[in-house]
mmCIF file of C-alpha atoms and ligand atoms in Angstrom:
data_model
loop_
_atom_site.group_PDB
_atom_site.id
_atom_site.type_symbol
_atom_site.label_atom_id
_atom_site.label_comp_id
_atom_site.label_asym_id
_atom_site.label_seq_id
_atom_site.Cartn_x
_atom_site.Cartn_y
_atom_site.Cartn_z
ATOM 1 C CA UNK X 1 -25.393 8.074 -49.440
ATOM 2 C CA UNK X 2 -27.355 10.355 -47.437
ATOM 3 C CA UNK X 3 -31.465 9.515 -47.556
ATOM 4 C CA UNK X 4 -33.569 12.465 -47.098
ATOM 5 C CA UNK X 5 -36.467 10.257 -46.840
ATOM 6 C CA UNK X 6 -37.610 10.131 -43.504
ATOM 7 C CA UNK X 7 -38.316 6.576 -42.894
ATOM 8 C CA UNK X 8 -41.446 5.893 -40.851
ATOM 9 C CA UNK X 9 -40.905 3.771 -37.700
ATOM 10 C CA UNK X 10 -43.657 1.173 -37.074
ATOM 11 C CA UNK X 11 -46.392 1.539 -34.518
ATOM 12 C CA UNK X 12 -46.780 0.188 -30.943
ATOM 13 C CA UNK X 13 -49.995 -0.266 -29.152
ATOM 14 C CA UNK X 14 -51.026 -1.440 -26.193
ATOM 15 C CA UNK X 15 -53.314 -0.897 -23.183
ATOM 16 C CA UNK X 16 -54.038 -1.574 -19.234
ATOM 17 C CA UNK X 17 -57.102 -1.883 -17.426
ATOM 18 C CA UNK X 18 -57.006 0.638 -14.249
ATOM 19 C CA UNK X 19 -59.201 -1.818 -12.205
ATOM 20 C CA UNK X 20 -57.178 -2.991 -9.570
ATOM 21 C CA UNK X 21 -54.115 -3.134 -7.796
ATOM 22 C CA UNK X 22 -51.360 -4.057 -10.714
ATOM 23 C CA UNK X 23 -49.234 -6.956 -10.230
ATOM 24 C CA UNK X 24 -45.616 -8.422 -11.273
ATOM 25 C CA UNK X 25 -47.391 -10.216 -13.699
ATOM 26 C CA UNK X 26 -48.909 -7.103 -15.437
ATOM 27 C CA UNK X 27 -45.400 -5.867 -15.058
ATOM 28 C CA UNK X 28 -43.513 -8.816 -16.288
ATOM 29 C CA UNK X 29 -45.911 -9.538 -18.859
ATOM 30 C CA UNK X 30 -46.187 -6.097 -20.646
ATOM 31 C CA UNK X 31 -45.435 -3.176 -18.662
ATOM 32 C CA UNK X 32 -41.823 -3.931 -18.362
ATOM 33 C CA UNK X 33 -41.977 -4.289 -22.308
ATOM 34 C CA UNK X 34 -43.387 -0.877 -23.000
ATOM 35 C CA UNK X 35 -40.420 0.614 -21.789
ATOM 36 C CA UNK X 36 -37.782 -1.672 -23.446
ATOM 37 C CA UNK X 37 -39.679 -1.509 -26.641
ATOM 38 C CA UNK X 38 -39.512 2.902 -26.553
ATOM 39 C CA UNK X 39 -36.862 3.205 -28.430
ATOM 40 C CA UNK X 40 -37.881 0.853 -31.527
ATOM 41 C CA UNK X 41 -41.492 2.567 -32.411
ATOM 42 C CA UNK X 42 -44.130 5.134 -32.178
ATOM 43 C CA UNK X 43 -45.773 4.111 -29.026
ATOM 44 C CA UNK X 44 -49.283 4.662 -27.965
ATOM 45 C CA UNK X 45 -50.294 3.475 -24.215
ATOM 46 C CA UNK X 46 -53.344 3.517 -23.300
ATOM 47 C CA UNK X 47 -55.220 3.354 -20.052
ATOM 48 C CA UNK X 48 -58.345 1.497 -21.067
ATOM 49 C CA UNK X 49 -60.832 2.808 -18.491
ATOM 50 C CA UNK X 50 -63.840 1.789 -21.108
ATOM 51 C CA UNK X 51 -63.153 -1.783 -21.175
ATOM 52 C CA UNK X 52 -62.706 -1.735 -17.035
ATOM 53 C CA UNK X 53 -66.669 -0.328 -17.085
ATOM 54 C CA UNK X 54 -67.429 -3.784 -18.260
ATOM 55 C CA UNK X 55 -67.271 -5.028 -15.146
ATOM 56 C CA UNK X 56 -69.329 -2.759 -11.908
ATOM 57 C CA UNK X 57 -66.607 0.008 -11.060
ATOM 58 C CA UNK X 58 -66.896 2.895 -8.329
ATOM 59 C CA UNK X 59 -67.088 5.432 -10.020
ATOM 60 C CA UNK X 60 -64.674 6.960 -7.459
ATOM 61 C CA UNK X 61 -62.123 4.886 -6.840
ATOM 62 C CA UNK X 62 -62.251 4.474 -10.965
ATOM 63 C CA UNK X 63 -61.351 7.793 -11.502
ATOM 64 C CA UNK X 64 -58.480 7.260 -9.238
ATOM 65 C CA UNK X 65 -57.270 4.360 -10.373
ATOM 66 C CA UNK X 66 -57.656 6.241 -14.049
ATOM 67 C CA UNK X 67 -54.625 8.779 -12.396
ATOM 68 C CA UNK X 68 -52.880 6.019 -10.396
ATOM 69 C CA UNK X 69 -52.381 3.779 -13.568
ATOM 70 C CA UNK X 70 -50.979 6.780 -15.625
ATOM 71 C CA UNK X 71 -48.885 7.719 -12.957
ATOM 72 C CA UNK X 72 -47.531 4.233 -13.047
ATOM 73 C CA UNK X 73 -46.586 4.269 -16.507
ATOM 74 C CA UNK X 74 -44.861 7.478 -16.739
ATOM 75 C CA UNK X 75 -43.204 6.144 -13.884
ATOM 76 C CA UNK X 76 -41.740 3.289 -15.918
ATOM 77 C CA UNK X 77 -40.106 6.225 -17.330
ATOM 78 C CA UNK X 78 -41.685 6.382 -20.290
ATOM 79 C CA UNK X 79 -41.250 9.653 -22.520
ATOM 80 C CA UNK X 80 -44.400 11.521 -23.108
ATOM 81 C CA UNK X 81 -42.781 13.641 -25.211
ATOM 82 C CA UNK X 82 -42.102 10.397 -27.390
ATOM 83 C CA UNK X 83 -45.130 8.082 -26.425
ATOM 84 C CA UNK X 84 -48.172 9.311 -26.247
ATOM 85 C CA UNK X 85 -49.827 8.091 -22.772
ATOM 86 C CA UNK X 86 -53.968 8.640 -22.807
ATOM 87 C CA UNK X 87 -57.504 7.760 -21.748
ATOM 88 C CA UNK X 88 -59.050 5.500 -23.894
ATOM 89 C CA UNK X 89 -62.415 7.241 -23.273
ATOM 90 C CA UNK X 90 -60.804 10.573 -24.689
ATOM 91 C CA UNK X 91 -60.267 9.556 -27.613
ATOM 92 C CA UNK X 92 -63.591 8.801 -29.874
ATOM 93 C CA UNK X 93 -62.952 6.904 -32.170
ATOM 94 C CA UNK X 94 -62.246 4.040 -29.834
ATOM 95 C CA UNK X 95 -65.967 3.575 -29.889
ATOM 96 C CA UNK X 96 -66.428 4.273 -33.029
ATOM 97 C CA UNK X 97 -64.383 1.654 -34.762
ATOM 98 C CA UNK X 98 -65.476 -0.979 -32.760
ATOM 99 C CA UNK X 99 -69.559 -0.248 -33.762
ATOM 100 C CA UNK X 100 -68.558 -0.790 -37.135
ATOM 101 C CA UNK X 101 -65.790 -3.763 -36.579
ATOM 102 C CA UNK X 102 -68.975 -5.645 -34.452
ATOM 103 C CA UNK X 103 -70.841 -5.474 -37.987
ATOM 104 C CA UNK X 104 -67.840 -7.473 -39.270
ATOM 105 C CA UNK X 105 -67.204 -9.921 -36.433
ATOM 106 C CA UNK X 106 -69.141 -13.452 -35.580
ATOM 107 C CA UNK X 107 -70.849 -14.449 -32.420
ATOM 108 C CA UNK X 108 -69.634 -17.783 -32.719
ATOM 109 C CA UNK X 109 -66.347 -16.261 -32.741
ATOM 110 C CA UNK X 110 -67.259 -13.926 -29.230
ATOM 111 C CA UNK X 111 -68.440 -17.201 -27.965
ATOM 112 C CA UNK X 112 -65.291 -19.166 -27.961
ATOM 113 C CA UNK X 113 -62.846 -16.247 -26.336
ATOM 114 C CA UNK X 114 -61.672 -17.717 -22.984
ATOM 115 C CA UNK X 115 -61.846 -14.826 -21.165
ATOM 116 C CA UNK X 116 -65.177 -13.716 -21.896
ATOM 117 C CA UNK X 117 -66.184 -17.353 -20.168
ATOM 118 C CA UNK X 118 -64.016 -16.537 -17.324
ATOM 119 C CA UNK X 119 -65.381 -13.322 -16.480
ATOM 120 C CA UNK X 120 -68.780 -14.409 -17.314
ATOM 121 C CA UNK X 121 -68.418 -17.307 -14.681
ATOM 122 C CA UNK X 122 -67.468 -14.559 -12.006
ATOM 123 C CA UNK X 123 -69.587 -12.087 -12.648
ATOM 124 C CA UNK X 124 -72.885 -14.169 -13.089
ATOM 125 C CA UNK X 125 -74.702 -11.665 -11.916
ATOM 126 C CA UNK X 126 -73.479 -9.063 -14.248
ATOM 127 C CA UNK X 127 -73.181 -10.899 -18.208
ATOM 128 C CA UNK X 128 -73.953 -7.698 -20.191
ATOM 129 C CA UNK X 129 -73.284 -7.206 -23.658
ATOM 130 C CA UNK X 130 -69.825 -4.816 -23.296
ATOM 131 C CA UNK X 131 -68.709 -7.824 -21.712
ATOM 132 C CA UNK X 132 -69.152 -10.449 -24.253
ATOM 133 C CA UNK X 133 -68.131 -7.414 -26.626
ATOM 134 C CA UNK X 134 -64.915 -6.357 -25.084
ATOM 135 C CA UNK X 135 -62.387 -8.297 -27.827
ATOM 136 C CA UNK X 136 -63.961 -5.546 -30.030
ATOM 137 C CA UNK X 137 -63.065 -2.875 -28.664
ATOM 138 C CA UNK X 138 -59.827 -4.092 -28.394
ATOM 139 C CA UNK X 139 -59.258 -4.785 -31.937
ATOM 140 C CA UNK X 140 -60.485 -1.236 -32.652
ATOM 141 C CA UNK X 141 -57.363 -0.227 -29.956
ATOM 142 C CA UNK X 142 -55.135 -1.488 -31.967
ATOM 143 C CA UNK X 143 -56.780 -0.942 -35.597
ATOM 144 C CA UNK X 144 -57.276 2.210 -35.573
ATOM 145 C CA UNK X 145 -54.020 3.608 -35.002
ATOM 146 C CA UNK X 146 -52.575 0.982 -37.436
ATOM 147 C CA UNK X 147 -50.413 -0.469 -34.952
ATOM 148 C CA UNK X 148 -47.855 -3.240 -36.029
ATOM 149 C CA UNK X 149 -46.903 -4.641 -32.666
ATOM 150 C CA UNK X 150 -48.822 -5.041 -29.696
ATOM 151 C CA UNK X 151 -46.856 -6.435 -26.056
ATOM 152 C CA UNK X 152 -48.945 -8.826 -24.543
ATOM 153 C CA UNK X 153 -49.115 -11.181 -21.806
ATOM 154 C CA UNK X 154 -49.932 -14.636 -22.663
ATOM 155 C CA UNK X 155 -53.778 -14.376 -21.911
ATOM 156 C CA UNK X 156 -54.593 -11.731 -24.372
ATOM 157 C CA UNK X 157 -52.989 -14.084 -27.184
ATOM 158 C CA UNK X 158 -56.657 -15.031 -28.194
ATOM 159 C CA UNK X 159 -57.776 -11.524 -28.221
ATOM 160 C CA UNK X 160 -54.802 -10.513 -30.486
ATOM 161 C CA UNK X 161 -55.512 -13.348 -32.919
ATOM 162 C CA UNK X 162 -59.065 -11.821 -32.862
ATOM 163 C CA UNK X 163 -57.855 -8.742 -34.031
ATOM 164 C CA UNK X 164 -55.516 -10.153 -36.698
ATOM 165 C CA UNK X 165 -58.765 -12.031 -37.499
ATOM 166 C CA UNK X 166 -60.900 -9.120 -38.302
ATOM 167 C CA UNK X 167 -58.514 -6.916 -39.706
ATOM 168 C CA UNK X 168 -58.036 -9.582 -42.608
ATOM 169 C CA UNK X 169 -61.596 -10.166 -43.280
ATOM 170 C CA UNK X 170 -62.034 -6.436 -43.208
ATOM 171 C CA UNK X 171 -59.202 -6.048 -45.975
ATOM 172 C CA UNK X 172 -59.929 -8.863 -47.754
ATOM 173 C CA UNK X 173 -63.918 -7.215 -48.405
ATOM 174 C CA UNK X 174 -62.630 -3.557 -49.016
ATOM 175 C CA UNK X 175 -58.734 -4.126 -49.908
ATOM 176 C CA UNK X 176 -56.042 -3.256 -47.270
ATOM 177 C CA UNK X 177 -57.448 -0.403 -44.714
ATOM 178 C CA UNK X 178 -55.544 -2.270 -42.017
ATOM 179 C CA UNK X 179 -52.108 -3.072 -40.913
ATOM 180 C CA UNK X 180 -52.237 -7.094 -39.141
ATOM 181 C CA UNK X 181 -50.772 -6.236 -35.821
ATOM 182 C CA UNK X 182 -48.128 -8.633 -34.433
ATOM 183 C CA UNK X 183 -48.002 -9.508 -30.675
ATOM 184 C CA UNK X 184 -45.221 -9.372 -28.650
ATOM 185 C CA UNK X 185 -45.618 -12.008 -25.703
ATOM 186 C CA UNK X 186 -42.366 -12.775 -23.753
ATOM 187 C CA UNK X 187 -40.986 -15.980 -23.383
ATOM 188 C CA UNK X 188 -40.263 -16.304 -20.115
ATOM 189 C CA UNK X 189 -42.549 -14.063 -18.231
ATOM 190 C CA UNK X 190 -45.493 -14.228 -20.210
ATOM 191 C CA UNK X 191 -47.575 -16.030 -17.936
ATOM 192 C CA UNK X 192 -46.450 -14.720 -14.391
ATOM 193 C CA UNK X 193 -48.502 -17.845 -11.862
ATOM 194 C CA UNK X 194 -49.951 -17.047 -8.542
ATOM 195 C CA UNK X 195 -47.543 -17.161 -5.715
ATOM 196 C CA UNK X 196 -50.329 -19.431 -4.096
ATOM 197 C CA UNK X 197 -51.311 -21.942 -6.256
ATOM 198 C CA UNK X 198 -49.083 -21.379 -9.419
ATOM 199 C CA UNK X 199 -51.229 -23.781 -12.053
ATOM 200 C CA UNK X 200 -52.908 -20.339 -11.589
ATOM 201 C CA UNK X 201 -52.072 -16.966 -13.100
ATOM 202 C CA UNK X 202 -51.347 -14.299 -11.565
ATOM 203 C CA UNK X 203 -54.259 -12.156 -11.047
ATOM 204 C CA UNK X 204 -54.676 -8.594 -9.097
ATOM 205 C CA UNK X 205 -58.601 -9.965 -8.506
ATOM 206 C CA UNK X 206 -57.551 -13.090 -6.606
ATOM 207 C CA UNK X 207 -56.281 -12.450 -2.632
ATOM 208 C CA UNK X 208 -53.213 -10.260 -1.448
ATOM 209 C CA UNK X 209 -51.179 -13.205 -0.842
ATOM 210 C CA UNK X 210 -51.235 -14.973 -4.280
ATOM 211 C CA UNK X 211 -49.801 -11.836 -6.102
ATOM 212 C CA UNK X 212 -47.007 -9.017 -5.165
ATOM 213 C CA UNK X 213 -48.691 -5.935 -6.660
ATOM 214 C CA UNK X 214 -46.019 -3.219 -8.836
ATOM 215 C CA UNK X 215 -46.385 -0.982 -5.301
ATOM 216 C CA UNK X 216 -46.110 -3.566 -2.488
ATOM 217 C CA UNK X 217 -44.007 -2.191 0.095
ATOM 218 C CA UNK X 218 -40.394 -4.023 -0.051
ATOM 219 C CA UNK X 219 -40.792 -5.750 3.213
ATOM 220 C CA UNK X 220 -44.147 -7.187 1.759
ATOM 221 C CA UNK X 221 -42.819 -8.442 -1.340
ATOM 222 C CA UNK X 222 -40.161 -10.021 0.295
ATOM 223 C CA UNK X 223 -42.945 -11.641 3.036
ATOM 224 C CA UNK X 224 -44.895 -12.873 0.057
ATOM 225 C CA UNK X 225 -42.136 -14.121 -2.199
ATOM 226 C CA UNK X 226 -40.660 -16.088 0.609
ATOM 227 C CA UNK X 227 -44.276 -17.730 1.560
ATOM 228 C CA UNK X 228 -44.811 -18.574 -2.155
ATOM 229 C CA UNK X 229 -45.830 -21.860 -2.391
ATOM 230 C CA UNK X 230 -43.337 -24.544 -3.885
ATOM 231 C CA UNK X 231 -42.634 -28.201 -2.765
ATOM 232 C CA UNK X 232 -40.695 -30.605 -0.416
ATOM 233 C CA UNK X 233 -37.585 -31.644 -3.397
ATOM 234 C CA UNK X 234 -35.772 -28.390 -2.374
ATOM 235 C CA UNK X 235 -34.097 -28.842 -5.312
ATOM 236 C CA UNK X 236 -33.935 -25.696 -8.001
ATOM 237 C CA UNK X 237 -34.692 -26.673 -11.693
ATOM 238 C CA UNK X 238 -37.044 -26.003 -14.115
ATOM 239 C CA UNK X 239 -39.951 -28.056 -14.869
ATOM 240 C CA UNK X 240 -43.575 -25.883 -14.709
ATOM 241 C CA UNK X 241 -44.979 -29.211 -14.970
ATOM 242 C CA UNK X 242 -44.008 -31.398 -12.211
ATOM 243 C CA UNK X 243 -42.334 -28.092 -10.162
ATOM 244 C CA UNK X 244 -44.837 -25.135 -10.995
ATOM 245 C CA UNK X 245 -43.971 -22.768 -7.743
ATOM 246 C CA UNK X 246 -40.206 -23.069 -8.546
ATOM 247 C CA UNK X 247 -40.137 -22.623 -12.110
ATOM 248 C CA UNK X 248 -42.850 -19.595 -11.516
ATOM 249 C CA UNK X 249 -40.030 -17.995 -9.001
ATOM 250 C CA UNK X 250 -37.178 -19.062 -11.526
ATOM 251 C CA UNK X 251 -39.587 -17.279 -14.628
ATOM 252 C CA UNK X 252 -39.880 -14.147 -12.795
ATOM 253 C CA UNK X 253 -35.960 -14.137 -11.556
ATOM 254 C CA UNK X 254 -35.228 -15.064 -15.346
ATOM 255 C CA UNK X 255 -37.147 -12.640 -16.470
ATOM 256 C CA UNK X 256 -35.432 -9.704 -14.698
ATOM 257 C CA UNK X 257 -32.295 -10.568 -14.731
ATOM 258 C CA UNK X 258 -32.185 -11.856 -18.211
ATOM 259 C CA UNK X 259 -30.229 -15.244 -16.771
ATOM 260 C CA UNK X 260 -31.088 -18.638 -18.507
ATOM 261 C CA UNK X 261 -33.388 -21.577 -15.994
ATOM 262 C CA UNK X 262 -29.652 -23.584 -16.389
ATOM 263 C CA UNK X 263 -27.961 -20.500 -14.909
ATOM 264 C CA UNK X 264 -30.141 -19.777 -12.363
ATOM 265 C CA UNK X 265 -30.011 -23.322 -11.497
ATOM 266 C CA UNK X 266 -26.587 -23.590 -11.256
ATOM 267 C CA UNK X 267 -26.710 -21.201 -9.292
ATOM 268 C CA UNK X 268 -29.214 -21.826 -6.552
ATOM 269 C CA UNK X 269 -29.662 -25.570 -6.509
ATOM 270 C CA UNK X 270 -28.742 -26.926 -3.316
ATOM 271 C CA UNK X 271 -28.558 -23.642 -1.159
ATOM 272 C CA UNK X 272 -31.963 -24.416 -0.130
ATOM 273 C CA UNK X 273 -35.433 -22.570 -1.413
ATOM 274 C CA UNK X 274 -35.010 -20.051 1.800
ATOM 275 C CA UNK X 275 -31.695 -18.376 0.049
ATOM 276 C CA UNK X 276 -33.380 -18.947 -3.464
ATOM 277 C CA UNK X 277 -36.481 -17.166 -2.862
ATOM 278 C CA UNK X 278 -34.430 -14.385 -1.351
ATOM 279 C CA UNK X 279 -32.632 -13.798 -4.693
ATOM 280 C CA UNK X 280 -35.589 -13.710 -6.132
ATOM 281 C CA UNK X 281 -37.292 -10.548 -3.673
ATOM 282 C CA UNK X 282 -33.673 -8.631 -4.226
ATOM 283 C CA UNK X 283 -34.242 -9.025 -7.770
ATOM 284 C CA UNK X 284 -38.244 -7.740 -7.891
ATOM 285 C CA UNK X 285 -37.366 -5.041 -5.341
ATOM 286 C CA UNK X 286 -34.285 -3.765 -7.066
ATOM 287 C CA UNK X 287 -36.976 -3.601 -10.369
ATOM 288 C CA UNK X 288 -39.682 -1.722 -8.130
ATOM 289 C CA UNK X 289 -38.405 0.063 -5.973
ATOM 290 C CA UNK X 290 -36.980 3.015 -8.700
ATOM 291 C CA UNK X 291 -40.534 2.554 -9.948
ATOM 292 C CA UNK X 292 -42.726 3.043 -6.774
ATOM 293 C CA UNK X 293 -40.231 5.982 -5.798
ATOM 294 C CA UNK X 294 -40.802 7.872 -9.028
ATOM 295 C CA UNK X 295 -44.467 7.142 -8.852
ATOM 296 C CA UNK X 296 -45.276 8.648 -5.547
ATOM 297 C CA UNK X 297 -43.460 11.925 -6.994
ATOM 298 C CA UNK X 298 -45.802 12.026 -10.624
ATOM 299 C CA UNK X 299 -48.861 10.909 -8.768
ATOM 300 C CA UNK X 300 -48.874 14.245 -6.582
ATOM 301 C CA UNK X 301 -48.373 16.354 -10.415
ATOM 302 C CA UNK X 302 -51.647 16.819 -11.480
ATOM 303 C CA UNK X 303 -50.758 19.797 -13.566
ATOM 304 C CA UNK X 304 -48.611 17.700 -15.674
ATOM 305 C CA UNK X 305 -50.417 14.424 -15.406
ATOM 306 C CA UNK X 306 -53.237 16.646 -16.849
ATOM 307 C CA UNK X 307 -51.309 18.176 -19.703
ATOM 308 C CA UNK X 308 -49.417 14.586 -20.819
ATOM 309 C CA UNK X 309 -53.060 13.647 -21.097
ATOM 310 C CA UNK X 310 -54.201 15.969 -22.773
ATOM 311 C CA UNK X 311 -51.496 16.365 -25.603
ATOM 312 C CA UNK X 312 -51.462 12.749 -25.804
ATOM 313 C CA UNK X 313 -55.313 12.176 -26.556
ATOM 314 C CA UNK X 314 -55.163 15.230 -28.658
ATOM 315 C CA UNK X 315 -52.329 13.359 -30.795
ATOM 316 C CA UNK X 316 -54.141 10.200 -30.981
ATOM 317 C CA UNK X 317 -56.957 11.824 -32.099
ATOM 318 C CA UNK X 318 -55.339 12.924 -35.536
ATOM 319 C CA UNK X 319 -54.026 9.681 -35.590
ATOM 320 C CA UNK X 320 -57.287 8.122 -35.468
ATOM 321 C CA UNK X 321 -59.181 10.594 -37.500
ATOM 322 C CA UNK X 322 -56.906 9.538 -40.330
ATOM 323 C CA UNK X 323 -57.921 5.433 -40.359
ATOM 324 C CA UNK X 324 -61.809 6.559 -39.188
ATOM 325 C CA UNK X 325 -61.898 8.778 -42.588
ATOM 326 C CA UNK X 326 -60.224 5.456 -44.912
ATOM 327 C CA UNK X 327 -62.402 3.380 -42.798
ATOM 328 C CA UNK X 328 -66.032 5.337 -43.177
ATOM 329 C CA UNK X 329 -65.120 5.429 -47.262
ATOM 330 C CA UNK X 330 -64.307 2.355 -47.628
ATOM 331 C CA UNK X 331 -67.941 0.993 -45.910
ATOM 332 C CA UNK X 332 -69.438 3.249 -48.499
ATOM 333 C CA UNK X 333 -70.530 5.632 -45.669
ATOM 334 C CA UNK X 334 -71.478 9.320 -46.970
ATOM 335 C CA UNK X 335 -68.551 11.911 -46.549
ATOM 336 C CA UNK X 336 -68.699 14.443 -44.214
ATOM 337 C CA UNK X 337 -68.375 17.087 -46.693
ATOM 338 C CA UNK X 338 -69.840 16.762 -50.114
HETATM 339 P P1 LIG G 401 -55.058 -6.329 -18.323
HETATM 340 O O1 LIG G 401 -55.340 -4.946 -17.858
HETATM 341 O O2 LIG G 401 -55.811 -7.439 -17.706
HETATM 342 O O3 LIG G 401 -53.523 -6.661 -18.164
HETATM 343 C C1 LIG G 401 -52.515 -5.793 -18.637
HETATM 344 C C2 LIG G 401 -51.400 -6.597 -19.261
HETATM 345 O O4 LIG G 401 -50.824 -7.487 -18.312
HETATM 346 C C3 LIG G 401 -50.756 -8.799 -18.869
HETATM 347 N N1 LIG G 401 -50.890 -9.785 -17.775
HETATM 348 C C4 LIG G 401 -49.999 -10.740 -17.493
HETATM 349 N N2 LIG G 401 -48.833 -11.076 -18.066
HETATM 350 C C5 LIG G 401 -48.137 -12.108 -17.538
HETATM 351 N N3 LIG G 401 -48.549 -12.808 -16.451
HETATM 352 C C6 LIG G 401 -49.721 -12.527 -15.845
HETATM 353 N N4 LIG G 401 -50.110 -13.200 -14.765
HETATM 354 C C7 LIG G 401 -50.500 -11.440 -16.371
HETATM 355 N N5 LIG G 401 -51.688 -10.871 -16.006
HETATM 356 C C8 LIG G 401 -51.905 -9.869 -16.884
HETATM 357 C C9 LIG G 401 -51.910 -8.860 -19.847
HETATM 358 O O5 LIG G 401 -51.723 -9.861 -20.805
HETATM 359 C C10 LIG G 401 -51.885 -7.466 -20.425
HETATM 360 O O6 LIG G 401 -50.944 -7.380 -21.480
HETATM 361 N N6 LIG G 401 -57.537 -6.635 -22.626
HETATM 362 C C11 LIG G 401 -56.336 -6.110 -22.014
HETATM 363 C C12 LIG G 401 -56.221 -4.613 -22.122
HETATM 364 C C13 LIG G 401 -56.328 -4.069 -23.508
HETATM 365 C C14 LIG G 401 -55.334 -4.145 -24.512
HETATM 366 C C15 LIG G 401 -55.883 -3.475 -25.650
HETATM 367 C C16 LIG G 401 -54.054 -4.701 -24.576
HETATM 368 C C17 LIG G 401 -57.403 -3.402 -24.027
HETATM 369 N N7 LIG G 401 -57.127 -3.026 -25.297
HETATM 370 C C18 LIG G 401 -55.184 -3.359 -26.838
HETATM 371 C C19 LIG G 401 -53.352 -4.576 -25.777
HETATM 372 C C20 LIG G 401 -53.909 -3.918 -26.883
HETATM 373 C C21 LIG G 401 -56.368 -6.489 -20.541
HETATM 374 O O7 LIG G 401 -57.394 -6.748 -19.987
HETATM 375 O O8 LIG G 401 -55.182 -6.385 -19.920
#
């Protein structure tokens, strides 16, 4: 029987900082994810240029990065016309929701967010309160357009609980204003480690040779992958444990190529970590290099980098207008029109 009901797909949110040179473990993690997850919902990516201020930014090369980053993701070949690709800073209500979410979140609970104690350790010089606030405004990301699924990497799993955490107290007070988002953390790949020392993750703030950034050069990701660090067994299996650097390369190869650790083992045990680590650079260039080539193209568009942005913020907007209007009568605060 035919249903003329249109049925309403669930919402996807997520965001990137634009602070930095992104890495295969941003990619892995949750770029890669954005696109594979298109299809499925109503996607909303945003390039969260107000949390990067939380740390001292150029104001230059931050507006840069700001185009760079959204160049990037329309390069993963993501459909504006479908998801709606934005500045956080455009859009309000971002702000908005979080004042009013930080009147129903705890210190204590601020306090104990890993992150916050990792950033505060390397920025001693610079603990201000956006810092310490920044799970906040990430909850209000993802509350305000009622989002039901939110790709991850491993390291925002805190942050996501957070949000979960917040949106249930709120509902439980004023009955249900918010969905509870779900977060969507790969497997294998959700903790990409540094090429250098892999009990480490991946980070794009740690040197050029611990990470292969999403627009390395070929020849450099290949340099890099084959200097990652592993050990003297040369012997391919899995065990992050007592082999971190060779189950890191095996996660990433996994990862891409969607083959199993016993597979890959199979595979490549015994043919030496030289032929090994060379799978593994064919595999990340044959993922980047389609990437980095439509990226250079889009990046030199500013007429329609500016118009996806645009349209997109102006979208969100409604979108946002819509919880910020449940939200502001459900606090009890006065209506706009009487
Ligand atoms: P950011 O900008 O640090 O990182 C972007 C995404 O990349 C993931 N990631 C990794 N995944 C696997 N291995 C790694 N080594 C690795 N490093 C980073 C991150 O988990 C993230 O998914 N707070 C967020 C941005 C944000 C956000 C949001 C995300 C703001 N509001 C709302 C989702 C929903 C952040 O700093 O990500």
């Amino acid at each position: 029987m035919e249903n003329n009901n249109e049925v309403k797909r669930k919402i996807l949110f997520s965001g990137v900082q634009p602070s930095g040179n992104l890495t295969l473990g941003n990619y892995i993690g949750a770029l890669r994810n954005f696109k594979l997850l298109e299809d499925q919902y109503d996607c909303l990516y945003s390039i969260v240029d107000l949390h990067a201020i939380t740390v001292r930014q150029d104001p230059t090369e931050l507006r840069k990065r700001c185009l760079q980053l959204m160049s990037l993701f329309l390069a993963l070949g993501l459909d504006p016309e479908k998801s709606l690709i934005y500045f956080q800073s455009h859009v309000s209500q971002h702000c908005e929701l979080a004042w009013i979410l930080n009147c129903f979140t705890y210190m204590g609970e601020l306090q104990r967010m890993t992150q916050f104690k990792d950033k505060a350790a390397k920025h001693a010089d610079n603990i201000n309160a956006g810092l310490f606030d920044y799970p906040v405004l990430m909850a209000a990301d993802i509350l305000l357009y009622q989002a039901d699924m939110v790709p991850v990497g491993q390291d925002q799993k805190q942050h996501l609980e957070l949000t979960r955490d917040i949106a249930i107290r709120f509902n439980k007070i004023y009955g249900d204003t918010f969905t509870v988002p779900e977060g969507y953390i790969p497997k294998v790949g959700g903790r990409v480690m540094s090429l250098q020392d892999p009990t480490r993750k991946m980070s794009k703030s740690d040197p050029e040779d611990t990470f292969v950034a999403v627009l390395d050069d070929p020849n450099v990701i290949r340099k890099k992958l084959r200097r990652a660090v592993t050990d003297s067994d040369n012997s391919v299996f899995y065990d992050p444990e007592n082999k971190p650097g060779v189950s890191n390369l095996m996660g990433i190869l996994s990862a891409l190529t969607g083959d199993s650790m016993e597979a890959i083992s199979a595979q490549y045990d015994g043919k030496g970590y030289g032929v090994f680590k060379d799978a593994v650079a064919d595999a990340v260039i044959a993922e980047l290099e389609p990437i980095q080539q439509r990226y250079q193209k889009i990046l030199g568009d500013k007429a329609y980098l500016g118009e996806v942005m645009t349209r997109s913020a102006e979208r969100a907007s409604r979108m946002a207008m819509r919880t910020m209007s449940k939200v502001h009568r459900k606090v009890g605060l006065a209506a706009y029109k009487l």
